[in-house]
Amino acid sequence: MNLQPNAIPRLAIVVPCYNESEVFPFCLTTLGSYLNGLIQKKLVQPDSYIMFVDDGSKDDTWQQISAAAKQNPYVRGLKLSCNKGHQSALLAGLANATQADAIVSIDADLQDDIEAIGKMVQSYLAGYEVVYGVRASRQTDTAFKRMTAELFYRMMTVMGVKQVFNHADFRLLSQRACAALLEYHERNVYIRGLVPLVGFPATEVHYDRKERTAGVSKYPLRKMIALAMEGITSMTVTPLRLIAFSGMGVGLVSMLAMAVVLACWVAGYYAPGWGLVIIAIFFATGMQMLCLGIVGEYIGKIYLETKQRPLYHIEEKDGFTPHNSSTIP
Ligand code: UDP
Ligand code: MG
């Protein structure tokens, strides 16, 4: 790969926040001093900044963000009008990370190792435009989350979706890669499936994921399943194809069964076997309903895409002006 080194970037760190009142003070001070360290080391420009996106929190997260943006020149706050979900909040942050040369996205609970940000910037300076944060281990996740996540990644790979294993939404994008990502005008967003489609020189940075410092996960099983469904249906039509194949398979089996029944009839052997018939009816009905459900899921997605509804609305902005070019004291 022929890499062209990049100049020292103005870095924007985008942090989506939903009901993160407990975590926010820790997140602000930790990220703030880390960013300051990067500036001291001359890895990023002095006018780099952190942008917190409040995803319609019900607690005082926005009040805290807004106060921090008024006090600190390196903090910007963006408030969405209501809760739109992590993916939309992240997109809102990326779209509003103006004048930044490189943008890092990270979760507010800082479970992802912030030291990896420095390594991402080093990779950017070397010429990479997409740097994926990859979890070296998932020891802090529950066995259930580990297992389901692994199963999901494998399933996506089998279905032909290019995705970086053990990478969530902790990554660095160059301004060019970010602009390219924003050109995907999809309602049905699964960012970690879209980024590999953008292209540009890409690399990985490995880190160990920590426990949440405070508060509880904002990704309960319900949201995890919704994200997985979004991921599958937005990235691949393989499930629809599988339905057709399984239909052919069932068709073949039924032909085989017909041959057996015919042979038994010719041989004069008659078995009542009504239990079997009932099981077969229920099984076939269940399969049909499942297949219809999958088809329905895709039709639903087409319906939502055709509406082209906006993904989010911005209610308030703080810290964007007038001190957005000053340095960290
Ligand atoms: N988040 C968000 N909107 C939501 C749910 C979550 O912006 O509707 C944010 C949340 O504040 C955090 C990030 O997305 O910064 C990831 O959430 P969390 O850490 O709870 O997920 P987990 O690490 O448990 O998968
Ligand atoms: Mg987390």
PDB file of N, CA, C and O and ligand atoms in Angstrom, residues 20 107-112 135 141 145 209-214 216-219, ligand 2:
ATOM      1  N   GLU A  20     -26.313   9.561  30.530  1.00  0.00           N
ATOM      2  CA  GLU A  20     -24.963   9.281  31.040  1.00  0.00           C
ATOM      3  C   GLU A  20     -24.566  10.263  32.146  1.00  0.00           C
ATOM      4  O   GLU A  20     -23.395  10.576  32.317  1.00  0.00           O
ATOM      5  N   ASP A 107     -17.533   5.638  22.995  1.00  0.00           N
ATOM      6  CA  ASP A 107     -18.679   5.645  23.908  1.00  0.00           C
ATOM      7  C   ASP A 107     -18.356   6.433  25.171  1.00  0.00           C
ATOM      8  O   ASP A 107     -17.203   6.466  25.610  1.00  0.00           O
ATOM      9  N   ALA A 108     -19.409   7.004  25.778  1.00  0.00           N
ATOM     10  CA  ALA A 108     -19.232   7.873  26.938  1.00  0.00           C
ATOM     11  C   ALA A 108     -18.679   7.141  28.160  1.00  0.00           C
ATOM     12  O   ALA A 108     -18.020   7.747  28.997  1.00  0.00           O
ATOM     13  N   ASP A 109     -18.956   5.849  28.272  1.00  0.00           N
ATOM     14  CA  ASP A 109     -18.515   5.134  29.481  1.00  0.00           C
ATOM     15  C   ASP A 109     -17.020   4.825  29.465  1.00  0.00           C
ATOM     16  O   ASP A 109     -16.490   4.291  30.428  1.00  0.00           O
ATOM     17  N   LEU A 110     -16.341   5.157  28.359  1.00  0.00           N
ATOM     18  CA  LEU A 110     -14.894   4.939  28.196  1.00  0.00           C
ATOM     19  C   LEU A 110     -14.492   3.490  28.503  1.00  0.00           C
ATOM     20  O   LEU A 110     -13.439   3.241  29.090  1.00  0.00           O
ATOM     21  N   GLN A 111     -15.355   2.553  28.124  1.00  0.00           N
ATOM     22  CA  GLN A 111     -14.985   1.135  28.246  1.00  0.00           C
ATOM     23  C   GLN A 111     -13.857   0.821  27.275  1.00  0.00           C
ATOM     24  O   GLN A 111     -13.074  -0.084  27.485  1.00  0.00           O
ATOM     25  N   ASP A 112     -13.840   1.600  26.187  1.00  0.00           N
ATOM     26  CA  ASP A 112     -12.777   1.423  25.198  1.00  0.00           C
ATOM     27  C   ASP A 112     -11.564   2.214  25.676  1.00  0.00           C
ATOM     28  O   ASP A 112     -11.707   3.335  26.159  1.00  0.00           O
ATOM     29  N   ARG A 135     -11.208  -4.870  19.785  1.00  0.00           N
ATOM     30  CA  ARG A 135     -11.043  -5.407  21.141  1.00  0.00           C
ATOM     31  C   ARG A 135     -10.167  -6.643  21.103  1.00  0.00           C
ATOM     32  O   ARG A 135     -10.500  -7.611  20.413  1.00  0.00           O
ATOM     33  N   ASP A 141     -16.962  -8.496  29.190  1.00  0.00           N
ATOM     34  CA  ASP A 141     -18.354  -8.721  28.781  1.00  0.00           C
ATOM     35  C   ASP A 141     -18.888  -9.985  29.452  1.00  0.00           C
ATOM     36  O   ASP A 141     -18.122 -10.876  29.797  1.00  0.00           O
ATOM     37  N   LYS A 145     -23.098 -12.070  26.352  1.00  0.00           N
ATOM     38  CA  LYS A 145     -22.812 -11.027  25.358  1.00  0.00           C
ATOM     39  C   LYS A 145     -21.678 -11.468  24.435  1.00  0.00           C
ATOM     40  O   LYS A 145     -21.723 -11.247  23.226  1.00  0.00           O
ATOM     41  N   ARG A 209     -10.823  -4.064  26.389  1.00  0.00           N
ATOM     42  CA  ARG A 209     -12.024  -3.326  26.799  1.00  0.00           C
ATOM     43  C   ARG A 209     -12.240  -3.465  28.305  1.00  0.00           C
ATOM     44  O   ARG A 209     -12.101  -4.555  28.858  1.00  0.00           O
ATOM     45  N   LYS A 210     -12.568  -2.306  28.928  1.00  0.00           N
ATOM     46  CA  LYS A 210     -12.727  -2.318  30.388  1.00  0.00           C
ATOM     47  C   LYS A 210     -14.202  -2.427  30.791  1.00  0.00           C
ATOM     48  O   LYS A 210     -15.082  -2.411  29.947  1.00  0.00           O
ATOM     49  N   GLU A 211     -14.425  -2.455  32.116  1.00  0.00           N
ATOM     50  CA  GLU A 211     -15.790  -2.437  32.650  1.00  0.00           C
ATOM     51  C   GLU A 211     -16.321  -1.010  32.552  1.00  0.00           C
ATOM     52  O   GLU A 211     -15.538  -0.059  32.533  1.00  0.00           O
ATOM     53  N   ARG A 212     -17.652  -0.862  32.567  1.00  0.00           N
ATOM     54  CA  ARG A 212     -18.258   0.456  32.652  1.00  0.00           C
ATOM     55  C   ARG A 212     -17.886   1.075  33.994  1.00  0.00           C
ATOM     56  O   ARG A 212     -17.938   0.370  35.018  1.00  0.00           O
ATOM     57  N   THR A 213     -17.506   2.370  34.032  1.00  0.00           N
ATOM     58  CA  THR A 213     -17.100   2.953  35.312  1.00  0.00           C
ATOM     59  C   THR A 213     -18.307   3.229  36.197  1.00  0.00           C
ATOM     60  O   THR A 213     -18.240   3.092  37.407  1.00  0.00           O
ATOM     61  N   ALA A 214     -19.420   3.630  35.594  1.00  0.00           N
ATOM     62  CA  ALA A 214     -20.634   3.900  36.374  1.00  0.00           C
ATOM     63  C   ALA A 214     -21.847   3.750  35.470  1.00  0.00           C
ATOM     64  O   ALA A 214     -21.709   3.660  34.254  1.00  0.00           O
ATOM     65  N   VAL A 216     -25.516   1.992  34.035  1.00  0.00           N
ATOM     66  CA  VAL A 216     -25.744   0.669  33.445  1.00  0.00           C
ATOM     67  C   VAL A 216     -25.687   0.778  31.928  1.00  0.00           C
ATOM     68  O   VAL A 216     -25.751   1.870  31.375  1.00  0.00           O
ATOM     69  N   SER A 217     -25.572  -0.371  31.264  1.00  0.00           N
ATOM     70  CA  SER A 217     -25.506  -0.394  29.812  1.00  0.00           C
ATOM     71  C   SER A 217     -26.775   0.211  29.213  1.00  0.00           C
ATOM     72  O   SER A 217     -27.876  -0.032  29.703  1.00  0.00           O
ATOM     73  N   LYS A 218     -26.610   1.022  28.173  1.00  0.00           N
ATOM     74  CA  LYS A 218     -27.779   1.600  27.490  1.00  0.00           C
ATOM     75  C   LYS A 218     -28.151   0.724  26.296  1.00  0.00           C
ATOM     76  O   LYS A 218     -28.925   1.119  25.437  1.00  0.00           O
ATOM     77  N   TYR A 219     -27.511  -0.445  26.246  1.00  0.00           N
ATOM     78  CA  TYR A 219     -27.796  -1.391  25.171  1.00  0.00           C
ATOM     79  C   TYR A 219     -28.371  -2.673  25.764  1.00  0.00           C
ATOM     80  O   TYR A 219     -27.684  -3.679  25.859  1.00  0.00           O
TER      81      TYR A 219
HETATM   82 MG    MG B   2     -20.489   0.621  27.109  1.00  0.00          MG
END
